[in-house]
Structures are given as C-alpha cells and as structure tokens.
mmCIF file with all atom_site columns, C-alpha atoms in Angstrom:
data_model
loop_
_atom_site.group_PDB
_atom_site.id
_atom_site.type_symbol
_atom_site.label_atom_id
_atom_site.label_alt_id
_atom_site.label_comp_id
_atom_site.label_asym_id
_atom_site.label_entity_id
_atom_site.label_seq_id
_atom_site.pdbx_PDB_ins_code
_atom_site.Cartn_x
_atom_site.Cartn_y
_atom_site.Cartn_z
_atom_site.occupancy
_atom_site.B_iso_or_equiv
_atom_site.pdbx_formal_charge
_atom_site.auth_seq_id
_atom_site.auth_comp_id
_atom_site.auth_asym_id
_atom_site.auth_atom_id
_atom_site.pdbx_PDB_model_num
ATOM 1   C CA . PRO S 1 1   ? -70.570 -32.981 -69.282 1.00 41.00 ? 149 PRO S CA 1
ATOM 2   C CA . ASN S 1 2   ? -72.317 -29.787 -68.281 1.00 43.00 ? 150 ASN S CA 1
ATOM 3   C CA . ILE S 1 3   ? -73.686 -28.906 -64.847 1.00 44.00 ? 151 ILE S CA 1
ATOM 4   C CA . GLN S 1 4   ? -76.487 -26.654 -63.714 1.00 43.00 ? 152 GLN S CA 1
ATOM 5   C CA . MET S 1 5   ? -76.938 -25.752 -60.059 1.00 46.00 ? 153 MET S CA 1
ATOM 6   C CA . VAL S 1 6   ? -80.411 -25.121 -58.748 1.00 43.00 ? 154 VAL S CA 1
ATOM 7   C CA . TYR S 1 7   ? -80.425 -23.214 -55.439 1.00 42.00 ? 155 TYR S CA 1
ATOM 8   C CA . THR S 1 8   ? -83.762 -23.011 -53.697 1.00 41.00 ? 156 THR S CA 1
ATOM 9   C CA . GLY S 1 9   ? -83.497 -21.758 -50.147 1.00 45.00 ? 157 GLY S CA 1
ATOM 10  C CA . GLY S 1 10  ? -80.412 -23.786 -49.378 1.00 47.00 ? 158 GLY S CA 1
ATOM 11  C CA . VAL S 1 11  ? -81.444 -27.286 -50.380 1.00 45.00 ? 159 VAL S CA 1
ATOM 12  C CA . PRO S 1 12  ? -80.992 -29.246 -52.552 1.00 44.00 ? 160 PRO S CA 1
ATOM 13  C CA . VAL S 1 13  ? -78.152 -28.910 -55.063 1.00 48.00 ? 161 VAL S CA 1
ATOM 14  C CA . VAL S 1 14  ? -79.464 -30.490 -58.259 1.00 48.00 ? 162 VAL S CA 1
ATOM 15  C CA . VAL S 1 15  ? -77.241 -31.742 -61.084 1.00 49.00 ? 163 VAL S CA 1
ATOM 16  C CA . PRO S 1 16  ? -79.301 -31.988 -64.290 1.00 46.00 ? 164 PRO S CA 1
ATOM 17  C CA . PRO S 1 17  ? -78.159 -32.245 -67.885 1.00 49.00 ? 165 PRO S CA 1
ATOM 18  C CA . TRP S 1 18  ? -77.747 -28.810 -69.456 1.00 46.00 ? 166 TRP S CA 1
ATOM 19  C CA . SER S 1 19  ? -80.695 -27.668 -71.500 1.00 46.00 ? 167 SER S CA 1
ATOM 20  C CA . THR S 1 20  ? -82.129 -24.333 -72.524 1.00 50.00 ? 168 THR S CA 1
ATOM 21  C CA . THR S 1 21  ? -85.676 -25.218 -71.508 1.00 54.00 ? 169 THR S CA 1
ATOM 22  C CA . GLY S 1 22  ? -87.565 -27.970 -69.790 1.00 58.00 ? 170 GLY S CA 1
ATOM 23  C CA . SER S 1 23  ? -84.647 -29.942 -68.363 1.00 64.00 ? 171 SER S CA 1
ATOM 24  C CA . THR S 1 24  ? -85.299 -32.293 -65.492 1.00 73.00 ? 172 THR S CA 1
ATOM 25  C CA . ALA S 1 25  ? -82.745 -33.289 -62.888 1.00 76.00 ? 173 ALA S CA 1
ATOM 26  C CA . ASP S 1 26  ? -81.013 -36.655 -63.045 1.00 81.00 ? 174 ASP S CA 1
ATOM 27  C CA . LEU S 1 27  ? -79.962 -36.781 -59.403 1.00 85.00 ? 175 LEU S CA 1
ATOM 28  C CA . VAL S 1 28  ? -79.827 -34.781 -56.200 1.00 87.00 ? 176 VAL S CA 1
ATOM 29  C CA . ILE S 1 29  ? -76.906 -33.949 -53.914 1.00 89.00 ? 177 ILE S CA 1
ATOM 30  C CA . GLY S 1 30  ? -77.505 -33.359 -50.197 1.00 90.00 ? 178 GLY S CA 1
ATOM 31  C CA . GLN S 1 31  ? -80.989 -34.859 -49.901 1.00 88.00 ? 179 GLN S CA 1
ATOM 32  C CA . PRO S 1 32  ? -82.351 -38.418 -50.334 1.00 87.00 ? 180 PRO S CA 1
ATOM 33  C CA . ASP S 1 33  ? -84.806 -37.420 -53.075 1.00 85.00 ? 181 ASP S CA 1
ATOM 34  C CA . PHE S 1 34  ? -86.222 -34.493 -55.029 1.00 85.00 ? 182 PHE S CA 1
ATOM 35  C CA . VAL S 1 35  ? -88.977 -33.600 -52.543 1.00 87.00 ? 183 VAL S CA 1
ATOM 36  C CA . THR S 1 36  ? -87.098 -33.668 -49.219 1.00 86.00 ? 184 THR S CA 1
ATOM 37  C CA . ALA S 1 37  ? -85.663 -30.397 -47.889 1.00 87.00 ? 185 ALA S CA 1
ATOM 38  C CA . VAL S 1 38  ? -84.151 -31.104 -44.469 1.00 90.00 ? 186 VAL S CA 1
ATOM 39  C CA . ASP S 1 39  ? -81.136 -29.300 -42.978 1.00 92.00 ? 187 ASP S CA 1
ATOM 40  C CA . GLN S 1 40  ? -78.427 -31.903 -42.453 1.00 92.00 ? 188 GLN S CA 1
ATOM 41  C CA . CYS S 1 41  ? -74.857 -32.079 -41.180 1.00 95.00 ? 189 CYS S CA 1
ATOM 42  C CA . THR S 1 42  ? -73.804 -35.523 -42.356 1.00 95.00 ? 190 THR S CA 1
ATOM 43  C CA . GLN S 1 43  ? -71.461 -37.081 -44.894 1.00 96.00 ? 191 GLN S CA 1
ATOM 44  C CA . ASN S 1 44  ? -74.236 -36.984 -47.489 1.00 94.00 ? 192 ASN S CA 1
ATOM 45  C CA . GLY S 1 45  ? -76.391 -34.064 -46.301 1.00 92.00 ? 193 GLY S CA 1
ATOM 46  C CA . LEU S 1 46  ? -76.278 -30.278 -46.761 1.00 92.00 ? 194 LEU S CA 1
ATOM 47  C CA . ASP S 1 47  ? -77.628 -27.185 -45.023 1.00 92.00 ? 195 ASP S CA 1
ATOM 48  C CA . GLY S 1 48  ? -77.432 -23.939 -46.962 1.00 84.00 ? 196 GLY S CA 1
ATOM 49  C CA . ASN S 1 49  ? -75.340 -24.818 -49.992 1.00 83.00 ? 197 ASN S CA 1
ATOM 50  C CA . SER S 1 50  ? -74.039 -21.680 -51.644 1.00 84.00 ? 198 SER S CA 1
ATOM 51  C CA . GLY S 1 51  ? -71.686 -22.722 -54.415 1.00 89.00 ? 199 GLY S CA 1
ATOM 52  C CA . ILE S 1 52  ? -70.488 -25.576 -56.576 1.00 92.00 ? 200 ILE S CA 1
ATOM 53  C CA . ALA S 1 53  ? -67.323 -26.177 -58.589 1.00 94.00 ? 201 ALA S CA 1
ATOM 54  C CA . ILE S 1 54  ? -66.427 -29.120 -60.817 1.00 94.00 ? 202 ILE S CA 1
ATOM 55  C CA . ASP S 1 55  ? -62.880 -30.325 -61.439 1.00 95.00 ? 203 ASP S CA 1
ATOM 56  C CA . PHE S 1 56  ? -63.525 -32.279 -64.633 1.00 93.00 ? 204 PHE S CA 1
ATOM 57  C CA . THR S 1 57  ? -59.864 -33.191 -65.099 1.00 94.00 ? 205 THR S CA 1
ATOM 58  C CA . ASN S 1 58  ? -59.514 -34.894 -61.717 1.00 96.00 ? 206 ASN S CA 1
ATOM 59  C CA . GLY S 1 59  ? -63.086 -36.107 -61.251 1.00 96.00 ? 207 GLY S CA 1
ATOM 60  C CA . LYS S 1 60  ? -64.028 -34.029 -58.195 1.00 96.00 ? 208 LYS S CA 1
ATOM 61  C CA . MET S 1 61  ? -66.979 -31.825 -57.239 1.00 95.00 ? 209 MET S CA 1
ATOM 62  C CA . TYR S 1 62  ? -66.860 -29.241 -54.432 1.00 96.00 ? 210 TYR S CA 1
ATOM 63  C CA . VAL S 1 63  ? -69.969 -27.877 -52.694 1.00 95.00 ? 211 VAL S CA 1
ATOM 64  C CA . ALA S 1 64  ? -69.906 -24.943 -50.272 1.00 95.00 ? 212 ALA S CA 1
ATOM 65  C CA . ASP S 1 65  ? -72.200 -25.841 -47.354 1.00 95.00 ? 213 ASP S CA 1
ATOM 66  C CA . GLU S 1 66  ? -72.549 -22.369 -45.860 1.00 94.00 ? 214 GLU S CA 1
ATOM 67  C CA . ASP S 1 67  ? -74.673 -23.043 -42.777 1.00 94.00 ? 215 ASP S CA 1
ATOM 68  C CA . ASN S 1 68  ? -72.467 -25.980 -41.739 1.00 96.00 ? 216 ASN S CA 1
ATOM 69  C CA . HIS S 1 69  ? -69.306 -23.848 -42.130 1.00 96.00 ? 217 HIS S CA 1
ATOM 70  C CA . ARG S 1 70  ? -67.700 -26.305 -44.533 1.00 97.00 ? 218 ARG S CA 1
ATOM 71  C CA . VAL S 1 71  ? -66.988 -27.369 -48.103 1.00 98.00 ? 219 VAL S CA 1
ATOM 72  C CA . LEU S 1 72  ? -67.528 -30.978 -49.141 1.00 97.00 ? 220 LEU S CA 1
ATOM 73  C CA . ARG S 1 73  ? -65.596 -32.808 -51.867 1.00 98.00 ? 221 ARG S CA 1
ATOM 74  C CA . TYR S 1 74  ? -67.356 -35.534 -53.847 1.00 97.00 ? 222 TYR S CA 1
ATOM 75  C CA . ALA S 1 75  ? -66.310 -37.888 -56.607 1.00 96.00 ? 223 ALA S CA 1
ATOM 76  C CA . TYR S 1 76  ? -67.499 -36.613 -59.990 1.00 93.00 ? 224 TYR S CA 1
ATOM 77  C CA . PRO S 1 77  ? -69.670 -37.608 -61.679 1.00 91.00 ? 225 PRO S CA 1
ATOM 78  C CA . PRO S 1 78  ? -71.829 -38.747 -58.755 1.00 91.00 ? 226 PRO S CA 1
ATOM 79  C CA . ALA S 1 79  ? -73.062 -42.336 -59.012 1.00 86.00 ? 227 ALA S CA 1
ATOM 80  C CA . GLY S 1 80  ? -76.562 -41.599 -57.719 1.00 85.00 ? 228 GLY S CA 1
ATOM 81  C CA . ASN S 1 81  ? -78.721 -39.599 -55.348 1.00 86.00 ? 229 ASN S CA 1
ATOM 82  C CA . GLN S 1 82  ? -77.241 -38.294 -52.095 1.00 90.00 ? 230 GLN S CA 1
ATOM 83  C CA . PRO S 1 83  ? -73.670 -39.579 -52.512 1.00 93.00 ? 231 PRO S CA 1
ATOM 84  C CA . ASP S 1 84  ? -71.238 -39.559 -49.586 1.00 95.00 ? 232 ASP S CA 1
ATOM 85  C CA . ALA S 1 85  ? -68.623 -36.821 -49.576 1.00 97.00 ? 233 ALA S CA 1
ATOM 86  C CA . GLU S 1 86  ? -64.978 -37.903 -49.649 1.00 98.00 ? 234 GLU S CA 1
ATOM 87  C CA . ILE S 1 87  ? -63.576 -35.230 -47.325 1.00 98.00 ? 235 ILE S CA 1
ATOM 88  C CA . VAL S 1 88  ? -64.626 -32.026 -45.587 1.00 98.00 ? 236 VAL S CA 1
ATOM 89  C CA . PHE S 1 89  ? -62.852 -28.654 -45.537 1.00 98.00 ? 237 PHE S CA 1
ATOM 90  C CA . GLY S 1 90  ? -63.398 -26.418 -42.500 1.00 97.00 ? 238 GLY S CA 1
ATOM 91  C CA . GLN S 1 91  ? -64.560 -29.047 -39.998 1.00 97.00 ? 239 GLN S CA 1
ATOM 92  C CA . PRO S 1 92  ? -62.860 -32.036 -38.307 1.00 97.00 ? 240 PRO S CA 1
ATOM 93  C CA . ASP S 1 93  ? -65.515 -34.527 -39.427 1.00 98.00 ? 241 ASP S CA 1
ATOM 94  C CA . PHE S 1 94  ? -68.818 -34.806 -41.313 1.00 98.00 ? 242 PHE S CA 1
ATOM 95  C CA . ILE S 1 95  ? -71.095 -34.308 -38.288 1.00 97.00 ? 243 ILE S CA 1
ATOM 96  C CA . THR S 1 96  ? -69.534 -31.182 -36.753 1.00 97.00 ? 244 THR S CA 1
ATOM 97  C CA . ASN S 1 97  ? -70.755 -27.735 -37.819 1.00 94.00 ? 245 ASN S CA 1
ATOM 98  C CA . THR S 1 98  ? -69.053 -25.503 -35.284 1.00 93.00 ? 246 THR S CA 1
ATOM 99  C CA . SER S 1 99  ? -68.825 -21.814 -36.091 1.00 92.00 ? 247 SER S CA 1
ATOM 100 C CA . PRO S 1 100 ? -65.138 -21.142 -35.420 1.00 89.00 ? 248 PRO S CA 1
ATOM 101 C CA . PRO S 1 101 ? -64.349 -18.638 -32.650 1.00 84.00 ? 249 PRO S CA 1
ATOM 102 C CA . SER S 1 102 ? -61.227 -17.460 -34.477 1.00 86.00 ? 250 SER S CA 1
ATOM 103 C CA . THR S 1 103 ? -59.751 -17.353 -37.961 1.00 92.00 ? 251 THR S CA 1
ATOM 104 C CA . THR S 1 104 ? -57.292 -20.164 -38.712 1.00 95.00 ? 252 THR S CA 1
ATOM 105 C CA . ALA S 1 105 ? -55.851 -21.854 -41.812 1.00 96.00 ? 253 ALA S CA 1
ATOM 106 C CA . ASN S 1 106 ? -58.186 -24.848 -41.466 1.00 97.00 ? 254 ASN S CA 1
ATOM 107 C CA . THR S 1 107 ? -61.535 -23.324 -40.431 1.00 96.00 ? 255 THR S CA 1
ATOM 108 C CA . LEU S 1 108 ? -64.347 -21.728 -42.401 1.00 96.00 ? 256 LEU S CA 1
ATOM 109 C CA . LYS S 1 109 ? -67.242 -19.523 -41.394 1.00 95.00 ? 257 LYS S CA 1
ATOM 110 C CA . GLU S 1 110 ? -70.100 -19.395 -43.877 1.00 94.00 ? 258 GLU S CA 1
ATOM 111 C CA . PRO S 1 111 ? -68.169 -20.201 -47.072 1.00 95.00 ? 259 PRO S CA 1
ATOM 112 C CA . SER S 1 112 ? -70.075 -18.616 -49.915 1.00 90.00 ? 260 SER S CA 1
ATOM 113 C CA . GLY S 1 113 ? -68.425 -19.938 -53.043 1.00 91.00 ? 261 GLY S CA 1
ATOM 114 C CA . VAL S 1 114 ? -65.878 -22.318 -54.522 1.00 95.00 ? 262 VAL S CA 1
ATOM 115 C CA . ALA S 1 115 ? -63.762 -22.409 -57.678 1.00 95.00 ? 263 ALA S CA 1
ATOM 116 C CA . VAL S 1 116 ? -61.185 -24.783 -59.154 1.00 95.00 ? 264 VAL S CA 1
ATOM 117 C CA . ASP S 1 117 ? -58.401 -23.832 -61.553 1.00 95.00 ? 265 ASP S CA 1
ATOM 118 C CA . ALA S 1 118 ? -56.870 -25.919 -64.367 1.00 93.00 ? 266 ALA S CA 1
ATOM 119 C CA . SER S 1 119 ? -54.269 -27.360 -61.955 1.00 96.00 ? 267 SER S CA 1
ATOM 120 C CA . GLY S 1 120 ? -56.893 -28.663 -59.534 1.00 96.00 ? 268 GLY S CA 1
ATOM 121 C CA . ASN S 1 121 ? -56.287 -25.968 -56.924 1.00 97.00 ? 269 ASN S CA 1
ATOM 122 C CA . LEU S 1 122 ? -59.386 -25.172 -54.874 1.00 97.00 ? 270 LEU S CA 1
ATOM 123 C CA . PHE S 1 123 ? -60.355 -21.621 -53.898 1.00 97.00 ? 271 PHE S CA 1
ATOM 124 C CA . ILE S 1 124 ? -62.901 -21.101 -51.122 1.00 97.00 ? 272 ILE S CA 1
ATOM 125 C CA . SER S 1 125 ? -64.570 -17.766 -50.431 1.00 95.00 ? 273 SER S CA 1
ATOM 126 C CA . ASP S 1 126 ? -64.662 -17.677 -46.613 1.00 94.00 ? 274 ASP S CA 1
ATOM 127 C CA . ASP S 1 127 ? -67.322 -14.991 -46.448 1.00 88.00 ? 275 ASP S CA 1
ATOM 128 C CA . THR S 1 128 ? -67.519 -14.034 -42.787 1.00 91.00 ? 276 THR S CA 1
ATOM 129 C CA . HIS S 1 129 ? -63.733 -14.150 -42.393 1.00 92.00 ? 277 HIS S CA 1
ATOM 130 C CA . ARG S 1 130 ? -63.437 -11.871 -45.449 1.00 93.00 ? 278 ARG S CA 1
ATOM 131 C CA . ARG S 1 131 ? -60.821 -13.947 -47.242 1.00 95.00 ? 279 ARG S CA 1
ATOM 132 C CA . ILE S 1 132 ? -60.224 -16.491 -49.977 1.00 96.00 ? 280 ILE S CA 1
ATOM 133 C CA . LEU S 1 133 ? -58.355 -19.672 -49.097 1.00 97.00 ? 281 LEU S CA 1
ATOM 134 C CA . ARG S 1 134 ? -56.301 -21.693 -51.617 1.00 98.00 ? 282 ARG S CA 1
ATOM 135 C CA . PHE S 1 135 ? -55.804 -25.443 -51.320 1.00 98.00 ? 283 PHE S CA 1
ATOM 136 C CA . ASP S 1 136 ? -53.154 -26.709 -53.738 1.00 98.00 ? 284 ASP S CA 1
ATOM 137 C CA . ALA S 1 137 ? -53.995 -29.913 -55.663 1.00 98.00 ? 285 ALA S CA 1
ATOM 138 C CA . ALA S 1 138 ? -57.175 -30.294 -53.586 1.00 98.00 ? 286 ALA S CA 1
ATOM 139 C CA . TYR S 1 139 ? -58.102 -33.488 -55.429 1.00 98.00 ? 287 TYR S CA 1
ATOM 140 C CA . THR S 1 140 ? -55.144 -35.250 -53.729 1.00 98.00 ? 288 THR S CA 1
ATOM 141 C CA . ILE S 1 141 ? -56.023 -34.274 -50.139 1.00 98.00 ? 289 ILE S CA 1
ATOM 142 C CA . LEU S 1 142 ? -56.860 -37.353 -48.082 1.00 97.00 ? 290 LEU S CA 1
ATOM 143 C CA . SER S 1 143 ? -57.799 -36.053 -44.625 1.00 97.00 ? 291 SER S CA 1
ATOM 144 C CA . ASN S 1 144 ? -60.557 -33.844 -43.217 1.00 98.00 ? 292 ASN S CA 1
ATOM 145 C CA . GLN S 1 145 ? -60.006 -30.206 -42.236 1.00 98.00 ? 293 GLN S CA 1
ATOM 146 C CA . PRO S 1 146 ? -56.787 -29.592 -44.173 1.00 98.00 ? 294 PRO S CA 1
ATOM 147 C CA . SER S 1 147 ? -54.933 -26.312 -43.758 1.00 98.00 ? 295 SER S CA 1
ATOM 148 C CA . ALA S 1 148 ? -54.950 -23.859 -46.644 1.00 98.00 ? 296 ALA S CA 1
ATOM 149 C CA . ASP S 1 149 ? -51.779 -23.349 -48.670 1.00 98.00 ? 297 ASP S CA 1
ATOM 150 C CA . GLY S 1 150 ? -52.503 -19.668 -49.266 1.00 97.00 ? 298 GLY S CA 1
ATOM 151 C CA . VAL S 1 151 ? -54.816 -16.831 -48.316 1.00 96.00 ? 299 VAL S CA 1
ATOM 152 C CA . LEU S 1 152 ? -55.973 -13.648 -50.030 1.00 92.00 ? 300 LEU S CA 1
ATOM 153 C CA . GLY S 1 153 ? -57.378 -10.955 -47.780 1.00 85.00 ? 301 GLY S CA 1
ATOM 154 C CA . HIS S 1 154 ? -57.666 -10.752 -43.999 1.00 68.00 ? 302 HIS S CA 1
#
C-alpha cells in the first residue's frame, strides 16, 4: 500500500490511497474526524505532527508529534479513524508533553521527522537537540519512553 501525508498547520495526518489527482482520504490519524482540528496530547491525539514513517515489513507506523515532544507508534495499517498509539517515544506516558530541561537518551524536544530502515530500526530527528536518535528494532519495543540505542550529532 502507498501512503500520502497531508500536513495542514499541524493537524491532522491523513492517510489516503495514493492517486495523482482527486484522491480523498480513507481515514484520519490524530483527530476524531476530517473536520476537527484540536491540539491534543492523548493516546489517539496529535498536536503539530511533523513527519510520518511506515514500516511495512513489521506493520508499524511512526508519527512525529512535534509540539508534544514525542513520536507515537501505531499498528499499520490503521483499523479506522483516530486509532490508539501503541507506545510513545520521548515521554513517559500518552498525556505528558513536557519539554525536557536537558538532553537525555530517552527524551525528545520538537522531533521534526522520522524514518525506518529495512531492519525496522527507527531514526528520529530531534530538532531542538540537534541530533538524530536510533532505536534498534523499534517494532519490538514494548514500553513507553525507551532509551535510544545510538545518536548522531550533539
């Protein structure tokens, strides 16, 4: 399957079928419907999404939620509108959006992008901390706010 991300002022992330013209979205991530645009810090809400990556091999989707200082991992493909995230990177739980006072291996400040390689390793661009964090086999991580396995920069 193909994915297209629509970014309009932070919300919502829309996952429509790929088309060259005239495509309509099938579902919405981070909001309850296609017309709501509310900043949220919940297990199924977003505030300032800035990147999306799909791990097709392992059935995971990662969304950088910049204003909540976190990245959320979802099952892929999503089953419907506003699915719950499985885990959160950068925060201890789904309702905390603390801007970290210092740089650590398990915190993020305004992550601006995400990527996944063929082995399922997740790379997060931690914009304000001026670094990229690597999480090995991110699809297997079971707990919130895991520590990175590697860092580039800073």
